[in-house]
Short mmCIF file of C-alpha atoms in Angstrom, two decimals:
data_model
loop_
_atom_site.label_atom_id
_atom_site.label_comp_id
_atom_site.label_asym_id
_atom_site.label_seq_id
_atom_site.Cartn_x
_atom_site.Cartn_y
_atom_site.Cartn_z
CA MET A 3 -12.52 37.52 -6.21
CA LYS A 4 -9.85 36.50 -8.70
CA LEU A 5 -8.00 33.32 -7.70
CA VAL A 6 -4.91 32.13 -9.58
CA ILE A 7 -2.99 28.88 -9.09
CA TYR A 8 0.57 28.57 -10.41
CA SER A 9 1.73 24.98 -10.80
CA ILE A 10 4.02 22.89 -12.94
CA ILE A 11 1.29 21.20 -14.97
CA LEU A 12 -2.46 20.74 -15.07
CA ASN A 13 -2.87 16.97 -14.68
CA ASN A 14 -5.42 14.50 -13.34
CA HIS A 15 -4.35 15.27 -9.76
CA GLN A 16 -5.39 18.93 -10.00
CA ALA A 17 -7.92 19.21 -12.82
CA CYS A 18 -10.96 18.12 -10.80
CA VAL A 19 -10.53 20.87 -8.20
CA ALA A 20 -9.62 23.36 -10.93
CA ASP A 21 -12.90 22.62 -12.73
CA GLU A 22 -14.87 23.24 -9.54
CA LEU A 23 -13.02 26.47 -8.74
CA TRP A 24 -13.82 27.75 -12.23
CA GLU A 25 -17.52 27.24 -11.57
CA LEU A 26 -17.62 28.34 -7.92
CA THR A 27 -15.81 31.63 -8.67
CA ASN A 28 -18.16 32.40 -11.58
CA HIS A 29 -15.22 31.97 -13.95
CA SER A 30 -12.95 34.28 -11.97
CA TYR A 31 -10.21 31.67 -11.77
CA CYS A 32 -7.03 30.89 -13.67
CA PHE A 33 -4.62 27.95 -13.60
CA VAL A 34 -1.16 28.99 -14.77
CA GLU A 35 0.79 26.05 -16.15
CA LEU A 36 4.52 26.65 -15.84
CA VAL A 37 6.16 23.74 -17.68
CA LYS A 38 5.38 22.07 -20.99
CA PRO A 39 3.70 18.69 -20.35
CA ASN A 40 5.74 15.54 -20.85
CA ASP A 41 5.55 11.90 -19.78
CA SER A 42 7.39 12.55 -16.51
CA ASN A 43 5.09 15.26 -15.18
CA LYS A 44 1.70 13.95 -16.31
CA LYS A 45 1.55 11.65 -13.26
CA GLY A 46 0.34 8.76 -15.39
CA GLY A 47 -2.62 10.74 -16.72
CA THR A 48 -3.74 10.34 -20.32
CA LYS A 49 -6.38 13.07 -20.58
CA ASN A 50 -5.76 16.26 -22.52
CA TYR A 51 -6.64 19.40 -20.55
CA ARG A 52 -5.56 21.90 -23.23
CA ASN A 53 -9.12 23.11 -23.85
CA ARG A 54 -9.88 24.12 -20.26
CA PRO A 55 -11.10 27.75 -20.40
CA TYR A 56 -9.19 28.73 -17.27
CA LEU A 57 -5.79 27.39 -18.41
CA LEU A 58 -2.96 29.82 -19.13
CA CYS A 59 0.27 28.22 -20.36
CA ALA A 60 3.02 30.57 -19.23
CA TRP A 61 5.61 28.43 -21.01
CA GLU A 62 4.08 28.96 -24.46
CA SER A 63 5.19 32.52 -25.17
CA ASP A 64 6.57 35.72 -23.69
CA GLU A 65 3.09 37.20 -23.95
CA SER A 66 1.61 34.39 -21.84
CA TYR A 67 4.41 34.72 -19.29
CA CYS A 68 3.81 38.46 -18.95
CA LYS A 69 0.08 37.86 -18.56
CA ALA A 70 0.81 35.36 -15.77
CA MET A 71 3.08 37.87 -14.06
CA LYS A 72 0.40 40.56 -14.25
CA LEU A 73 -2.09 38.20 -12.61
CA ALA A 74 0.40 37.58 -9.79
CA MET A 75 0.44 41.32 -9.10
CA THR A 76 -3.30 41.95 -9.31
CA ALA A 77 -5.30 38.87 -8.22
CA GLU A 78 -6.94 38.85 -4.79
CA CYS A 79 -5.29 35.51 -3.95
CA CYS A 80 -2.60 33.36 -5.56
CA ILE A 81 -1.42 29.82 -4.83
CA PHE A 82 2.11 28.84 -5.82
CA SER A 83 3.48 25.32 -6.26
CA GLY A 84 6.98 24.27 -7.29
CA LEU A 85 10.25 26.03 -8.02
CA PRO A 86 9.11 27.36 -11.45
CA ALA A 87 6.44 29.37 -9.59
CA LEU A 88 9.03 31.16 -7.44
CA PRO A 89 9.56 34.24 -9.69
CA PHE A 90 5.83 34.96 -9.58
CA GLU A 91 5.68 34.29 -5.84
CA LYS A 92 8.60 36.64 -5.13
CA ALA A 93 7.07 39.43 -7.20
CA ARG A 94 3.71 39.11 -5.46
CA LEU A 95 5.10 38.96 -1.94
CA LYS A 96 7.12 42.12 -2.49
CA LYS A 97 3.70 43.79 -2.58
CA GLY A 98 2.56 41.90 0.53
CA LEU A 99 -0.47 40.29 -1.14
CA LEU A 100 -2.40 37.28 0.20
CA SER A 101 -0.76 34.08 -1.03
CA PHE A 102 -0.40 30.36 -0.40
CA ASP A 103 2.58 28.12 -1.00
CA MET A 104 1.48 24.57 -1.81
CA SER A 105 3.70 21.49 -1.57
CA GLU A 106 4.25 17.99 -0.28
CA ARG A 107 6.66 17.48 2.61
CA TRP A 108 10.11 19.02 2.22
CA LEU A 109 12.08 16.45 4.23
CA LYS A 110 11.04 13.16 2.61
CA LYS A 111 14.52 11.73 3.16
CA GLY A 112 15.23 13.66 6.33
CA TRP A 113 17.60 16.58 6.82
CA ILE A 114 19.59 15.63 3.72
CA ASN A 115 16.75 17.10 1.65
CA LEU A 116 17.73 20.55 2.87
CA PHE A 117 20.76 20.28 0.59
CA SER A 118 18.64 19.64 -2.49
CA PRO A 119 18.85 22.74 -4.76
CA THR A 120 15.06 23.14 -4.87
CA ILE A 121 14.40 22.87 -1.13
CA LEU A 122 17.45 24.96 -0.23
CA HIS A 123 16.36 27.68 -2.64
CA MET A 124 12.84 27.77 -1.16
CA PHE A 125 14.21 27.70 2.40
CA LEU A 126 16.62 30.60 1.84
CA THR A 127 14.04 32.62 -0.07
CA TYR A 128 11.57 32.27 2.80
CA HIS A 129 13.99 33.39 5.50
CA PHE A 130 15.97 36.05 3.63
CA GLY A 131 12.89 37.37 1.85
CA GLY A 132 11.14 38.13 5.11
CA TRP A 133 8.25 35.87 4.16
CA LYS A 134 7.56 35.07 7.81
CA HIS A 135 5.97 38.51 8.12
CA LYS A 136 3.99 38.33 4.86
CA PRO A 137 0.36 37.15 4.42
CA LEU A 138 1.72 33.85 3.12
CA TYR A 139 0.24 30.51 4.18
CA LYS A 140 0.98 26.86 3.47
CA LEU A 141 -1.30 24.29 1.83
CA CYS A 142 0.09 20.93 2.95
CA CYS A 143 -0.18 18.13 0.39
CA SER A 144 1.07 15.66 2.98
CA ALA A 145 0.18 14.95 6.59
CA PHE A 146 3.90 15.34 7.38
CA ALA A 147 4.44 18.69 5.64
CA ALA A 148 3.52 20.90 8.61
CA GLU A 149 5.93 19.03 10.88
CA ASP A 150 8.73 19.54 8.35
CA GLN A 151 7.95 23.25 8.10
CA PHE A 152 8.01 23.57 11.89
CA LYS A 153 11.48 22.00 12.01
CA LEU A 154 12.69 24.50 9.42
CA PHE A 155 11.12 27.54 11.15
CA THR A 156 8.93 28.13 8.10
CA PHE A 157 5.15 28.65 7.96
CA ARG A 158 4.80 28.08 11.70
CA ASP A 159 1.13 28.26 12.70
CA LYS A 160 0.30 29.06 9.06
CA CYS A 161 -0.18 25.53 7.68
CA TYR A 162 -3.48 24.11 6.43
CA LYS A 163 -4.43 20.61 5.36
CA TRP A 164 -4.65 20.07 1.63
CA GLY A 165 -3.77 17.29 -0.80
CA TYR A 166 -4.73 15.97 -4.22
CA PHE A 167 -8.40 15.44 -4.90
CA THR A 168 -9.58 13.04 -7.56
CA SER A 169 -13.01 12.57 -9.07
CA VAL A 170 -15.67 11.10 -6.78
CA ASN A 171 -18.42 9.49 -8.83
CA ASN A 172 -21.89 9.32 -7.32
CA PHE A 173 -22.61 5.83 -8.61
CA ASP A 174 -25.78 4.29 -7.23
CA ASP A 175 -26.14 1.93 -4.29
CA GLU A 176 -26.38 -1.14 -6.53
CA VAL A 177 -22.96 -0.39 -7.98
CA ILE A 178 -21.60 0.20 -4.48
CA GLN A 179 -23.04 -3.10 -3.33
CA GLU A 180 -21.45 -4.88 -6.28
CA SER A 181 -18.07 -3.31 -5.56
CA ILE A 182 -17.96 -4.36 -1.90
CA SER A 183 -19.99 -7.55 -1.90
CA SER A 184 -18.39 -10.61 -0.43
CA GLY A 185 -17.83 -13.35 -2.94
CA SER A 186 -16.14 -16.65 -2.42
CA SER A 187 -12.77 -15.06 -3.17
CA ILE A 188 -11.42 -11.79 -1.78
CA LYS A 189 -9.96 -9.56 -4.48
CA LEU A 190 -6.95 -7.44 -3.59
CA MET A 191 -5.46 -4.72 -5.77
CA TRP A 192 -2.06 -3.04 -5.91
CA CYS A 193 -1.46 -0.30 -8.46
CA ALA A 194 1.79 1.62 -8.82
CA ARG A 195 4.98 1.94 -10.78
CA PHE A 196 7.27 -0.98 -10.01
CA LEU A 197 9.95 1.09 -8.29
CA THR A 198 12.11 0.51 -5.22
CA TRP A 199 10.27 3.01 -2.99
CA LYS A 200 6.89 1.56 -4.02
CA HIS A 201 8.01 -1.80 -2.55
CA PRO A 202 6.30 -4.29 -4.89
CA GLU A 203 8.02 -7.11 -3.00
CA LEU A 204 5.64 -6.64 -0.06
CA PRO A 205 2.34 -7.58 -1.76
CA VAL A 206 4.01 -10.63 -3.32
CA LEU A 207 5.39 -11.79 0.03
CA MET A 208 2.00 -11.08 1.60
CA ALA A 209 0.32 -13.26 -1.03
CA HIS A 210 2.68 -16.11 -0.14
CA ARG A 211 1.73 -15.91 3.54
CA LEU A 212 -1.99 -15.66 2.82
CA LYS A 213 -1.83 -18.69 0.55
CA GLN A 214 0.06 -20.70 3.17
CA LYS A 215 -2.81 -20.01 5.58
CA GLY A 216 -5.33 -21.35 3.10
CA LEU A 217 -7.10 -18.05 2.49
CA ASN A 218 -9.06 -17.67 -0.74
CA PHE A 219 -8.04 -14.58 -2.71
CA ILE A 220 -6.69 -13.06 -5.89
CA LEU A 221 -4.09 -10.29 -5.92
CA ASP A 222 -3.99 -8.11 -9.04
CA MET A 223 -0.85 -6.00 -9.49
CA TYR A 224 -1.21 -3.14 -11.98
CA GLY A 225 1.54 -1.09 -13.56
CA GLU A 226 4.94 -1.08 -15.20
CA GLY A 227 8.46 -0.31 -14.08
CA LYS A 228 12.01 -1.57 -13.72
CA LEU A 229 11.14 -3.97 -10.88
CA LYS A 230 8.25 -5.68 -12.62
CA ASN A 231 10.41 -8.56 -13.86
CA SER A 232 11.81 -9.03 -10.36
CA SER A 233 8.25 -9.19 -9.05
CA ILE A 234 7.27 -11.79 -11.64
CA LYS A 235 10.32 -13.90 -10.76
CA LEU A 236 9.51 -13.72 -7.04
CA VAL A 237 5.92 -14.79 -7.72
CA LYS A 238 7.14 -17.87 -9.59
CA LYS A 239 9.79 -18.64 -6.98
CA LEU A 240 7.22 -18.57 -4.16
CA GLY A 241 4.68 -20.56 -6.14
CA VAL A 242 1.93 -17.94 -5.98
CA ASP A 243 1.44 -17.48 -9.71
CA ASP A 244 -2.02 -19.02 -9.31
CA VAL A 245 -3.17 -16.19 -7.03
CA VAL A 246 -1.13 -13.20 -8.28
CA ARG A 247 -1.89 -11.62 -11.64
CA PHE A 248 0.08 -8.87 -13.40
CA ILE A 249 -1.88 -6.33 -15.40
CA ASP A 250 -0.39 -3.67 -17.66
CA ASN A 251 -1.05 0.06 -17.40
CA LYS A 252 -4.57 1.18 -18.20
CA PRO A 253 -6.24 4.56 -18.71
CA ASN A 254 -7.35 6.07 -15.42
CA ASP A 255 -11.07 5.57 -16.07
CA GLU A 256 -10.51 1.86 -16.64
CA LEU A 257 -8.44 1.59 -13.46
CA ILE A 258 -11.25 3.16 -11.45
CA ALA A 259 -13.71 0.69 -12.95
CA ASP A 260 -11.37 -2.16 -11.97
CA MET A 261 -11.07 -0.81 -8.43
CA ARG A 262 -14.81 -1.24 -8.01
CA LYS A 263 -14.35 -4.95 -8.64
CA HIS A 264 -11.88 -5.32 -5.76
CA ASN A 265 -12.40 -5.50 -2.00
CA ILE A 266 -9.06 -4.33 -0.60
CA PHE A 267 -6.46 -1.91 -1.95
CA ILE A 268 -2.84 -2.43 -0.85
CA PHE A 269 -0.60 0.67 -0.81
CA THR A 270 3.00 -0.18 0.13
CA SER A 271 5.12 2.91 -0.63
CA ASP A 272 7.60 4.25 1.92
CA ARG A 273 8.08 7.87 3.04
CA ASN A 274 9.04 8.93 -0.49
CA GLU A 275 5.35 8.88 -1.47
CA GLY A 276 4.31 12.52 -1.22
CA TRP A 277 0.53 12.11 -1.24
CA GLY A 278 -0.59 9.11 -3.28
CA ALA A 279 -3.80 10.03 -5.12
CA VAL A 280 -4.50 6.36 -5.72
CA ALA A 281 -5.59 6.26 -2.08
CA ASN A 282 -8.43 8.70 -2.81
CA GLU A 283 -9.41 6.79 -5.92
CA SER A 284 -9.51 3.39 -4.25
CA MET A 285 -11.57 4.60 -1.29
CA ALA A 286 -14.05 6.38 -3.54
CA ALA A 287 -14.41 3.15 -5.54
CA GLY A 288 -15.38 1.13 -2.46
CA CYS A 289 -12.07 -0.55 -1.62
CA VAL A 290 -10.87 -0.82 1.96
CA LEU A 291 -7.48 0.88 1.98
CA VAL A 292 -4.50 -0.73 3.74
CA ALA A 293 -1.66 1.77 3.42
CA SER A 294 1.82 2.39 4.77
CA ASP A 295 1.81 4.92 7.59
CA ASP A 296 4.53 7.06 5.99
CA ILE A 297 2.50 7.82 2.86
CA GLY A 298 1.51 11.48 2.89
CA SER A 299 -2.24 10.89 2.55
CA THR A 300 -2.53 8.04 5.07
CA PRO A 301 -3.02 10.03 8.31
CA TYR A 302 -5.55 12.31 6.60
CA LEU A 303 -7.63 9.64 4.88
CA ILE A 304 -7.51 6.61 7.17
CA ASP A 305 -9.53 6.49 10.37
CA ALA A 306 -8.16 3.22 11.76
CA GLY A 307 -10.78 0.51 11.76
CA LYS A 308 -13.35 2.79 10.12
CA THR A 309 -12.11 3.76 6.66
CA GLY A 310 -9.14 1.41 6.47
CA PHE A 311 -5.91 0.46 8.19
CA SER A 312 -2.38 1.81 8.20
CA PHE A 313 0.58 -0.50 8.65
CA ARG A 314 4.19 0.08 9.60
CA SER A 315 6.01 1.66 6.67
CA PRO A 316 8.84 -0.27 5.04
CA VAL A 317 12.22 1.35 5.57
CA SER A 318 13.53 3.03 2.45
CA SER A 319 16.57 0.76 2.21
CA SER A 320 14.53 -2.46 2.09
CA GLY A 321 13.68 -4.33 -1.10
CA PHE A 322 13.65 -7.70 -2.80
CA ASP A 323 17.01 -8.76 -1.36
CA ASN A 324 16.26 -7.49 2.15
CA PRO A 325 12.50 -7.08 2.68
CA ASP A 326 11.27 -5.27 5.77
CA ILE A 327 9.82 -8.14 7.81
CA ASN A 328 8.30 -5.85 10.43
CA ALA A 329 6.37 -4.01 7.73
CA LEU A 330 5.32 -7.31 6.17
CA ASP A 331 4.11 -8.70 9.51
CA ASP A 332 1.96 -5.64 10.15
CA LEU A 333 0.59 -5.61 6.61
CA CYS A 334 -0.39 -9.27 6.78
CA GLN A 335 -2.00 -8.83 10.18
CA LYS A 336 -4.24 -6.01 8.92
CA VAL A 337 -5.21 -7.82 5.72
CA GLU A 338 -5.96 -11.08 7.53
CA TRP A 339 -8.26 -9.20 9.91
CA LEU A 340 -10.24 -7.94 6.94
CA PHE A 341 -10.50 -11.50 5.60
CA LYS A 342 -11.83 -12.77 8.91
CA ASN A 343 -14.28 -9.90 9.50
CA PRO A 344 -16.33 -9.53 6.31
CA ASP A 345 -19.17 -7.56 7.91
CA GLN A 346 -16.78 -4.97 9.32
CA ARG A 347 -14.94 -4.88 5.99
CA ARG A 348 -18.15 -4.00 4.16
CA LYS A 349 -18.96 -1.27 6.69
CA MET A 350 -15.48 0.16 6.23
CA ALA A 351 -16.01 0.26 2.48
CA TYR A 352 -19.20 2.26 2.93
CA TYR A 353 -17.48 4.64 5.35
CA SER A 354 -14.65 5.12 2.85
CA ILE A 355 -17.04 6.08 0.07
CA SER A 356 -18.88 8.42 2.40
CA LYS A 357 -15.66 10.14 3.51
CA MET A 358 -14.65 10.75 -0.08
CA ARG A 359 -18.07 12.09 -1.04
CA LEU A 360 -18.68 14.30 1.97
CA GLU A 361 -15.18 15.54 2.80
CA TYR A 362 -12.71 14.95 -0.03
CA SER A 363 -14.71 15.43 -3.22
CA PRO A 364 -13.35 18.18 -5.51
CA ARG A 365 -16.54 20.23 -5.10
CA ILE A 366 -16.34 20.15 -1.31
CA VAL A 367 -12.65 21.02 -1.07
CA ALA A 368 -12.93 23.81 -3.65
CA ALA A 369 -15.71 25.41 -1.60
CA ARG A 370 -13.65 24.98 1.58
CA LEU A 371 -10.65 26.64 -0.03
CA LEU A 372 -12.69 29.66 -1.08
CA GLN A 373 -14.13 29.95 2.43
CA LEU A 374 -10.65 29.75 3.97
CA ILE A 375 -9.46 32.53 1.66
CA GLU A 376 -12.42 34.73 2.60
CA ASN A 377 -11.74 34.14 6.30
CA LEU A 378 -8.07 35.04 5.98
CA ARG A 379 -8.91 38.16 3.98
CA SER A 380 -11.17 39.30 6.81
CA GLY A 381 -8.65 38.54 9.56
CA LYS A 382 -10.17 35.25 10.69
CA ASP A 383 -8.73 31.73 10.79
CA SER A 384 -10.07 28.54 9.25
CA PRO A 385 -13.68 27.68 10.16
CA TYR A 386 -12.95 23.95 9.83
CA GLU A 387 -11.92 21.72 12.71
CA ASP A 388 -10.80 18.80 10.55
CA GLY A 389 -10.35 17.78 6.93
CA PRO A 390 -9.19 19.92 4.00
CA CYS A 391 -8.43 23.56 4.86
CA SER A 392 -8.39 22.93 8.61
CA LYS A 393 -5.26 23.84 10.57
CA ALA A 394 -2.45 21.33 10.04
#
């Protein structure tokens, strides 16, 4: 079976699964890259994937584009992601061939998103192209994507759970024990771009409350962005510069190594966070994840009290001048519980690692995807009750 994925760029969010699909299909797999890589679409990745044997760069030449179009018309299954993939998707669906559309949620900001040129184009193409009656299915890279599709009368009863799947290292038990051991000080980590919708004010305000309660901890905040200076100023204003440290961007491998030295990972984005692959990475590294409940990956990855905690998402309009106190209260409550229950925290860390290894590793999800495709080709539905490739 020839499987082809059309996506904007091959980056660290997709390369791990792509590598596994290449092997599991006995090299009958192709990743068609549609846009020339640049700093904005690399998703913070620093690795070069140009030498991957399955990579076809449709943007490089007319010859490559024509080859990509031929694959869209002949492959047994194709997966399309993003507006640049639409010409290939349209051509394939005119022939009524098995396909998937892959995306995060369409209505991140609510109904106003329907007026965005990209979403409107996809919406109109689906309805006026008769795609409802085609063998076209949805891979949902957000726990909220299926709900959005239902509202828009698109992909109803044809949505499957998906996401972004990062590397899961099988480091030994001694390394696991080191990463989740309880020292005298609890180490918390936050890693993101310092942007409004990432809400860097929340971990700083949380640190202030934790310090006031006499709890022993260090909060490391990784990343760069336009709100970093505001975060530094708030830290100094609140007098928590002794417990909050700012660390510049690092290569992904170094970030993963640093995650293993922390106990709790704080993820504070609002509903504008499509998936949030850092959630996968932190759980696989042995951190207990405490994440906003509007982040796309949160409902899929967090089993409350077992693999982490979700907290009330900050409203999109909140920020340094008007922080969301309800979100802050809930965040602090969950983090304090983890401080006061070290045995349960360690168990949760083990469960998190196990979930990543057994359910969300690139090898596992690649095999699940191939099985789902085979089932659909033979007129069956997904064989999975939960997790990737189960019904969304």
